[in-house]
PDB file of C-alpha atoms in Angstrom:
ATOM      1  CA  UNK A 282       0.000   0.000   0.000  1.00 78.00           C
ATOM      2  CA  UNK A 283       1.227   3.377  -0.942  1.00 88.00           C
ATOM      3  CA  UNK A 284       0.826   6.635   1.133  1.00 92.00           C
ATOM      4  CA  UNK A 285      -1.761   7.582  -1.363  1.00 93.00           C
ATOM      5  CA  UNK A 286      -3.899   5.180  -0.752  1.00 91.00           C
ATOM      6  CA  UNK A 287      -3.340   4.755   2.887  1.00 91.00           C
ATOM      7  CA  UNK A 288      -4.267   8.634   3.092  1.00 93.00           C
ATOM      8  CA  UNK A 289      -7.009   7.833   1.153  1.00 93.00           C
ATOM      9  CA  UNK A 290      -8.192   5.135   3.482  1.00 91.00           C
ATOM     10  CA  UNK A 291      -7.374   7.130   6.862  1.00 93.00           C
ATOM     11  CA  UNK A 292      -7.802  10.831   5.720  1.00 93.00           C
ATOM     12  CA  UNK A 293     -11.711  10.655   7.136  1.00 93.00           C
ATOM     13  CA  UNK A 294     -10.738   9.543  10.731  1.00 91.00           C
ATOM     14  CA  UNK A 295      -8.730  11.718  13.431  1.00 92.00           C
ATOM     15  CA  UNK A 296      -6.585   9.315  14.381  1.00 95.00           C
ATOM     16  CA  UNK A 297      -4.658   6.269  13.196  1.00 94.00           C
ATOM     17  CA  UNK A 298      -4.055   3.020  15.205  1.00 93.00           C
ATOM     18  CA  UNK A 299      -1.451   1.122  14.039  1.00 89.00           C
ATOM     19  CA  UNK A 300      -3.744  -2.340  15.082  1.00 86.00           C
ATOM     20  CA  UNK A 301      -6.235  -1.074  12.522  1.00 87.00           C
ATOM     21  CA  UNK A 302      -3.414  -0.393  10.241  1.00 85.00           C
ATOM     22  CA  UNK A 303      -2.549  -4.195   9.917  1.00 82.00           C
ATOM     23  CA  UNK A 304      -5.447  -5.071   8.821  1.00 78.00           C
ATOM     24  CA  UNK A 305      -4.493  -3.763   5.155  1.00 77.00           C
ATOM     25  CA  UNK A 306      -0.612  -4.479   5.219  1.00 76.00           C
ATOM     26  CA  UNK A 307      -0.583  -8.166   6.810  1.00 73.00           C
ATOM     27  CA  UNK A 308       3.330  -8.029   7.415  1.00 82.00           C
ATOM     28  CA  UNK A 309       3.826  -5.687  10.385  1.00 82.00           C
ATOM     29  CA  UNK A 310       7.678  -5.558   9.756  1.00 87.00           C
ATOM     30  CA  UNK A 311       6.292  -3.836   6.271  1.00 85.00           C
ATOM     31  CA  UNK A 312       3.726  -1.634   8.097  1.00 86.00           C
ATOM     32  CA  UNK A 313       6.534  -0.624  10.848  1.00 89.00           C
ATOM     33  CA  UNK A 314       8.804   0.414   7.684  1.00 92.00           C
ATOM     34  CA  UNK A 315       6.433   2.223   5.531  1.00 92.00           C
ATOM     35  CA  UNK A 316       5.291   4.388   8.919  1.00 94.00           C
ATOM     36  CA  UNK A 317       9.043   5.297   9.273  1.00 94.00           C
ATOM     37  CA  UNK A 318       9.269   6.272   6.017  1.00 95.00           C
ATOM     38  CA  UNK A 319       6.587   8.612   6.295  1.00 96.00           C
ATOM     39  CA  UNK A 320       7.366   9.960   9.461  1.00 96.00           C
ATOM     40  CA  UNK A 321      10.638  11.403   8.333  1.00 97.00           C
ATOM     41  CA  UNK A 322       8.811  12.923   5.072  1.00 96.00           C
ATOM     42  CA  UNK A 323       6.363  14.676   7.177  1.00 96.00           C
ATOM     43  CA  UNK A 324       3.399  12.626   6.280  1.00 96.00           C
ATOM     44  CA  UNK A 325       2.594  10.843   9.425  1.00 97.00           C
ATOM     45  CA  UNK A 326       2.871  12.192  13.032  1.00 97.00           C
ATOM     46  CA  UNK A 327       4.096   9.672  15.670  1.00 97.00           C
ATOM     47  CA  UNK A 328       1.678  10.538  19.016  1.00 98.00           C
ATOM     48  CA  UNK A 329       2.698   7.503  21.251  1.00 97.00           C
ATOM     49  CA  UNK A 330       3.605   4.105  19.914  1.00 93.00           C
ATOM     50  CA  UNK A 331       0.705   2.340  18.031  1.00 93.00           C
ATOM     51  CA  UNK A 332      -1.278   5.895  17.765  1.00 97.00           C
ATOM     52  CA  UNK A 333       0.012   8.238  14.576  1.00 97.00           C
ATOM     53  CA  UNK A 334      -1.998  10.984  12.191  1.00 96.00           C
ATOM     54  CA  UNK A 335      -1.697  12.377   9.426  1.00 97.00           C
ATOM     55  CA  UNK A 336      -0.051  15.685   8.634  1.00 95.00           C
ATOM     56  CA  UNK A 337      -2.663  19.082   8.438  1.00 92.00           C
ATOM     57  CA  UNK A 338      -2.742  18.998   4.729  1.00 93.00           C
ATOM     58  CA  UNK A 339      -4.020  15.843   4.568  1.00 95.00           C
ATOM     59  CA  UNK A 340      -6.267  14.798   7.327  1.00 93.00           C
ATOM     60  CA  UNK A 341     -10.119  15.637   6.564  1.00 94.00           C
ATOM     61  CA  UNK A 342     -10.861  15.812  10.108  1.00 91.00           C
ATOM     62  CA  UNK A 343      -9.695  18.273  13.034  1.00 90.00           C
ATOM     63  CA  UNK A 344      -7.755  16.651  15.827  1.00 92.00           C
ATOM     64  CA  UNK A 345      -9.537  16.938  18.632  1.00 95.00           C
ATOM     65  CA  UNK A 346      -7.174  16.490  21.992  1.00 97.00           C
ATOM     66  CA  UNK A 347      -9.949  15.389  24.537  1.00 98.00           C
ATOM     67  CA  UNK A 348     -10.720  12.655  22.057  1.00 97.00           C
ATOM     68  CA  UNK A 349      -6.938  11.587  22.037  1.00 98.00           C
ATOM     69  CA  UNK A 350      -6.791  12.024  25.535  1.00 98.00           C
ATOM     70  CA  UNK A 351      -8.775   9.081  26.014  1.00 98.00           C
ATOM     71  CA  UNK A 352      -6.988   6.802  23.099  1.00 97.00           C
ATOM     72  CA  UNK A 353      -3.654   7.730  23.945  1.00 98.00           C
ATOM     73  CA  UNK A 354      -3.971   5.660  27.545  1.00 98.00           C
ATOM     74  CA  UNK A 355      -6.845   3.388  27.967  1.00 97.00           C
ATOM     75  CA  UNK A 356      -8.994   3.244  30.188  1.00 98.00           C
ATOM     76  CA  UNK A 357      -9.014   6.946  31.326  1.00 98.00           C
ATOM     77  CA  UNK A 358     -11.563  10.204  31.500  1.00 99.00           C
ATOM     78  CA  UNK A 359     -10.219  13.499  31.901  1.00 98.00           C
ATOM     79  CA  UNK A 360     -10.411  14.676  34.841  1.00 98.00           C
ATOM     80  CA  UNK A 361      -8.931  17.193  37.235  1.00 98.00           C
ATOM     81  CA  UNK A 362      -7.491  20.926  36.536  1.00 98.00           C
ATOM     82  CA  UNK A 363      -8.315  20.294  32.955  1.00 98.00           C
ATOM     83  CA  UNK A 364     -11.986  19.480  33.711  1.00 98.00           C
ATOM     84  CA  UNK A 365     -11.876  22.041  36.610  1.00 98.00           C
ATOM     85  CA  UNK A 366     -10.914  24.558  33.993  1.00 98.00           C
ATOM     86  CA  UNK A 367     -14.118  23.420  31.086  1.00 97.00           C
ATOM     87  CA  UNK A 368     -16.468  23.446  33.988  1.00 98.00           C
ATOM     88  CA  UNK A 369     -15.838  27.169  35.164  1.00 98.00           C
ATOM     89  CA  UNK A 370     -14.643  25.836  39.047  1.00 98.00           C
ATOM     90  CA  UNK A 371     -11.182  27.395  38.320  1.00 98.00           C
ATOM     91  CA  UNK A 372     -10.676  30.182  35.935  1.00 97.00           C
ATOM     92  CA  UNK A 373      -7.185  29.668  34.027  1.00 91.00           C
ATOM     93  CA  UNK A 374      -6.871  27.068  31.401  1.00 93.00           C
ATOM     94  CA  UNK A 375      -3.794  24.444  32.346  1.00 95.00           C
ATOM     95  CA  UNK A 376      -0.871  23.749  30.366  1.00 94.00           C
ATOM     96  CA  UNK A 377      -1.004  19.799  30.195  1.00 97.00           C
ATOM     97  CA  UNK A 378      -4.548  18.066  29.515  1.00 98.00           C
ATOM     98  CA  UNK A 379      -5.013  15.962  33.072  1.00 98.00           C
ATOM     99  CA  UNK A 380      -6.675  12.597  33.159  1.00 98.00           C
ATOM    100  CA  UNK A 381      -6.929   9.379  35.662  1.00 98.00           C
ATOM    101  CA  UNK A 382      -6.598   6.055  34.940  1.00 98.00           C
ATOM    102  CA  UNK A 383      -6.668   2.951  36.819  1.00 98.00           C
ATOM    103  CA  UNK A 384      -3.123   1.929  35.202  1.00 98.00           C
ATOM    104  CA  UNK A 385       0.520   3.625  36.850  1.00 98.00           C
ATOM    105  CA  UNK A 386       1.180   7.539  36.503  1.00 98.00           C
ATOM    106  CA  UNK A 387       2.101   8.774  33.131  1.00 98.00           C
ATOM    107  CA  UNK A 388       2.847  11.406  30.882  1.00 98.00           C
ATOM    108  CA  UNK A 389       3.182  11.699  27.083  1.00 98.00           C
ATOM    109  CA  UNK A 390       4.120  14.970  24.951  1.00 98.00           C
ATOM    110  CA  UNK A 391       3.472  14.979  21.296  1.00 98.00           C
ATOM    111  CA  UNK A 392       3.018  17.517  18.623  1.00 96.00           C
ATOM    112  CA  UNK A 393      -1.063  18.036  20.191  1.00 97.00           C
ATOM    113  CA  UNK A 394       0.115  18.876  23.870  1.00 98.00           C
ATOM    114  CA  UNK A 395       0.994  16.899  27.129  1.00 98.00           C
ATOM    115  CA  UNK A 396      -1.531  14.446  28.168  1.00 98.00           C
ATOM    116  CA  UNK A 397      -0.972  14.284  32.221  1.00 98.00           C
ATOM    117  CA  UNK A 398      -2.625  10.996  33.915  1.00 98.00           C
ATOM    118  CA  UNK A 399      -3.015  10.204  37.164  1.00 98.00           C
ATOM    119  CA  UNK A 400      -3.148   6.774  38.864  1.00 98.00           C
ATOM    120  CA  UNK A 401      -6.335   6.218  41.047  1.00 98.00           C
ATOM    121  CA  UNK A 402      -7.847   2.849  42.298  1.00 97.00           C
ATOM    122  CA  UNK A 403     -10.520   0.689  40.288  1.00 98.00           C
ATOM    123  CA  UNK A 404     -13.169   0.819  42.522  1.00 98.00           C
ATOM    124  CA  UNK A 405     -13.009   5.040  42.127  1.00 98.00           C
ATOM    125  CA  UNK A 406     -12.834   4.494  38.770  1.00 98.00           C
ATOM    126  CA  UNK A 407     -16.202   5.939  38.022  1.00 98.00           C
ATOM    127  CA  UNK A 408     -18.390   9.505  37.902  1.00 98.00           C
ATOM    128  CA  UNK A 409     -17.289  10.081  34.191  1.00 98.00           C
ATOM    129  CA  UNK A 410     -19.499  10.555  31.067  1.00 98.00           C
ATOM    130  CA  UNK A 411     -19.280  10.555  27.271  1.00 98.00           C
ATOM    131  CA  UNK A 412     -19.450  14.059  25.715  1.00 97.00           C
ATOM    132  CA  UNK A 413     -19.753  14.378  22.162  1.00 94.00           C
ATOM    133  CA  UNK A 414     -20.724  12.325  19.053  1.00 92.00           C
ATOM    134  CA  UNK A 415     -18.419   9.750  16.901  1.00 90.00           C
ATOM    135  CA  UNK A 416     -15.166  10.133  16.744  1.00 88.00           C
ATOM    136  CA  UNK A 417     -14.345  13.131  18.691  1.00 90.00           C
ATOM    137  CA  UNK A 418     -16.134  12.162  21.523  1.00 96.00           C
ATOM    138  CA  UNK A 419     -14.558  11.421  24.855  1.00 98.00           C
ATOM    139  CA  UNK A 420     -14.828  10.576  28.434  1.00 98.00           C
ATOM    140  CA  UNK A 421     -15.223  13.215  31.379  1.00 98.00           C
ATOM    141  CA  UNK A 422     -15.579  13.413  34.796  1.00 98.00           C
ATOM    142  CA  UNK A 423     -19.053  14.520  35.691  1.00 98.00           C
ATOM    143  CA  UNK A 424     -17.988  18.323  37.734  1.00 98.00           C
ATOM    144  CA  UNK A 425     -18.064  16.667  41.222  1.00 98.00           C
ATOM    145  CA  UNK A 426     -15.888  13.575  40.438  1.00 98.00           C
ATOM    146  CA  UNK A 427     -13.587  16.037  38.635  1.00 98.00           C
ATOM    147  CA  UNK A 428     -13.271  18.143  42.058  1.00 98.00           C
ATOM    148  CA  UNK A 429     -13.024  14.808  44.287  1.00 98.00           C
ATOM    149  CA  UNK A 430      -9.974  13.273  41.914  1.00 98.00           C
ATOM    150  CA  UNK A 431      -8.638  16.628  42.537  1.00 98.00           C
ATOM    151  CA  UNK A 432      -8.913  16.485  46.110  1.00 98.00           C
ATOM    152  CA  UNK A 433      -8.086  13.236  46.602  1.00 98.00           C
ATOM    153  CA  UNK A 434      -4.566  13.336  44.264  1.00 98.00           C
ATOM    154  CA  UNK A 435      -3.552  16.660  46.633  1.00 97.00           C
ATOM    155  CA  UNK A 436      -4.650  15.737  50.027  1.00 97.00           C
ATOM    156  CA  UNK A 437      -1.482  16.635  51.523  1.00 96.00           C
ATOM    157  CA  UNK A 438      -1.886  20.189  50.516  1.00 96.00           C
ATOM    158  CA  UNK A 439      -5.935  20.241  52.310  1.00 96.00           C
ATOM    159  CA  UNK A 440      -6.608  20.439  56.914  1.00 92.00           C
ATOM    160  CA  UNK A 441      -8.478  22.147  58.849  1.00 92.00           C
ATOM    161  CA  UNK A 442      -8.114  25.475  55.906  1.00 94.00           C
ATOM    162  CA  UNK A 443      -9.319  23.541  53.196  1.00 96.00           C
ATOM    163  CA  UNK A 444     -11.902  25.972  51.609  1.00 97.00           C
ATOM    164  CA  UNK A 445      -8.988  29.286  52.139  1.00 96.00           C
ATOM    165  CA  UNK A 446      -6.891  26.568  50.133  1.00 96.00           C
ATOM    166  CA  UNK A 447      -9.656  26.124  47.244  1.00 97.00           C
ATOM    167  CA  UNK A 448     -10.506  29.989  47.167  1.00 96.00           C
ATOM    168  CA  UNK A 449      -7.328  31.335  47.256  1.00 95.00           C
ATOM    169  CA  UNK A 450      -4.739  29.197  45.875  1.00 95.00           C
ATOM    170  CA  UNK A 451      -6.382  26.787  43.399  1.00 96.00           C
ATOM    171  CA  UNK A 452      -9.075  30.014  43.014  1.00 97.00           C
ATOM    172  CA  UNK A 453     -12.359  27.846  43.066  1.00 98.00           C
ATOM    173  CA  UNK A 454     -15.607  29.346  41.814  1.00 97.00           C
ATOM    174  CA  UNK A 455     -18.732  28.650  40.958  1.00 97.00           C
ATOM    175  CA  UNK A 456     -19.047  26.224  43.791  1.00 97.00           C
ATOM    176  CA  UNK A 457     -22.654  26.964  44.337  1.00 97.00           C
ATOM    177  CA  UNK A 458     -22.937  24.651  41.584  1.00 97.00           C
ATOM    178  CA  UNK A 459     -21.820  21.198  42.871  1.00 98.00           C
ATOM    179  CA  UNK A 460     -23.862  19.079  44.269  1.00 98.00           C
ATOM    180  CA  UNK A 461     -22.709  18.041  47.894  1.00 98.00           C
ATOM    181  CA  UNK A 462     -24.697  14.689  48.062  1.00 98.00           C
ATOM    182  CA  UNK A 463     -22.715  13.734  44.743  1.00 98.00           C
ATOM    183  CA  UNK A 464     -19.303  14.732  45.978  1.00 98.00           C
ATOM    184  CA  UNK A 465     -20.373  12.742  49.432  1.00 98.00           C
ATOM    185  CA  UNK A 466     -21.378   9.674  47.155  1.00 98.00           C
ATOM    186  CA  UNK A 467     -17.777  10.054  44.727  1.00 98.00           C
ATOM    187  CA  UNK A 468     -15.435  10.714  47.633  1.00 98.00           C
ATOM    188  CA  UNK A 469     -16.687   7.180  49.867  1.00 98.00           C
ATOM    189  CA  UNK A 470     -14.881   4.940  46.773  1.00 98.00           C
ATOM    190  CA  UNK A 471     -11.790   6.423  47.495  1.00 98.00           C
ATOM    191  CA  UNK A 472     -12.045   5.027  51.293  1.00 96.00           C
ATOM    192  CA  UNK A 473     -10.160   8.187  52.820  1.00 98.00           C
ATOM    193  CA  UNK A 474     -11.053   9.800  56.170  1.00 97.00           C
ATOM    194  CA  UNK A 475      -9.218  12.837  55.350  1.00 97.00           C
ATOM    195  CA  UNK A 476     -10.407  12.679  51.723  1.00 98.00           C
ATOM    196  CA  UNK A 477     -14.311  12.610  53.760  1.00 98.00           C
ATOM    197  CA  UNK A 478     -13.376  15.417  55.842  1.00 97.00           C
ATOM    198  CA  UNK A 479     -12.279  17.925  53.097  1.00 98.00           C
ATOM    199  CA  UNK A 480     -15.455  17.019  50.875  1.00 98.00           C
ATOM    200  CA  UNK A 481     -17.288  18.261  54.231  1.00 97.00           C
ATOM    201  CA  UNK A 482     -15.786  21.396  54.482  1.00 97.00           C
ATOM    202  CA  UNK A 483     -16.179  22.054  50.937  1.00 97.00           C
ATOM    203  CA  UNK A 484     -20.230  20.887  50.935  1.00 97.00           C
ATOM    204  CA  UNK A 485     -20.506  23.651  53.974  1.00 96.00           C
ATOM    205  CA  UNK A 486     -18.815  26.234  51.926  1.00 97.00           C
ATOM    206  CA  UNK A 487     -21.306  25.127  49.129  1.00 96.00           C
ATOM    207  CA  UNK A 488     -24.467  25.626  51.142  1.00 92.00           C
ATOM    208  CA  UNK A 489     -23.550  28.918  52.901  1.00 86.00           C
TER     209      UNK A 489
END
């Protein structure tokens, strides 16, 4: 297969994975060495092993990042500042685009941005929702999972001064807008005391 006809098969999808590659060059030894070859001409973009696409000019369809977000580590929702930040609860946008995942703590940088992720367990591994339609959909945290994961993955930084800490350093807003029973509900999968006492102090600040 040559790169015109590969664009031609891949042009109408955002991404490229390399297992759906194979399926039209059986050898992968040949698949491996045509994708090199068209890395170094500028025609394909490596974003992590096994996940490519193709240059501006000829992909059909925009990359969208929250989409890739989700492919680029699986299974994973974004979560965190980066949700914080599309929900209005803190004002500045973050550099790196923040997930969890039940798999180990990692980070990839590609030519879209850095994808953050963040290790939590499997039983907390839940309060996220699919936004979108087709292809560029993805998974996010529902607003109060996105501010438990957040508490949870910074508990050192939370006591007694936790909602001075939210207002003034992290600069949460628009708290009137969480629901306290669903932050309760999130924060027991974690199993945390401490995690249970911040959400408490943050569901008063709520209802004031």
């Amino acid at each position: 297969m040559n790169f015109t006809q590969f664009k031609n098969q891949f042009q109408n999808r955002p991404f490229i994975l390399s297992r759906d590659a194979s399926s039209f060059v059986k050898n992968p030894q040949v698949l491996r060495n045509q994708f090199n070859r068209w890395q170094k001409k500028g025609l394909l973009i490596s974003l992590r092993k096994g996940v490519y696409i193709l240059n501006e000019q000829d992909r059909n369809i925009p990359a969208n990042v929250n989409a890739l977000a989700n492919i680029l580590y699986e299974p994973s929702y974004l979560s965190l500042e980066y949700a914080l930040n599309f929900y209005g609860i803190i004002p500045e946008a973050v550099a790196d685009i923040t997930s969890v995942s039940t798999r180990k703590t990692k980070q990839f940088k590609n030519a879209l941005g850095s994808f953050m992720y963040q290790h939590i367990n499997p039983e907390a591994f839940r309060g996220f929702k699919r936004v979108g339609e087709g292809s560029s959909a993805f998974f996010m945290a529902d607003p109060e999972k996105a501010v438990v994961d957040f508490l949870y993955l910074n508990l050192s930084e939370f006591g007694d001064d936790a909602q001075e800490k939210l207002e003034q350093s992290y600069r949460f807003q628009n708290v009137e807008e969480l629901n306290p029973e669903k932050l309760s509900a999130f924060g027991q999968h974690f199993q945390s005391k401490k995690l249970t006492r911040v959400i408490k102090i943050l569901a008063r600040w709520i209802k004031e």
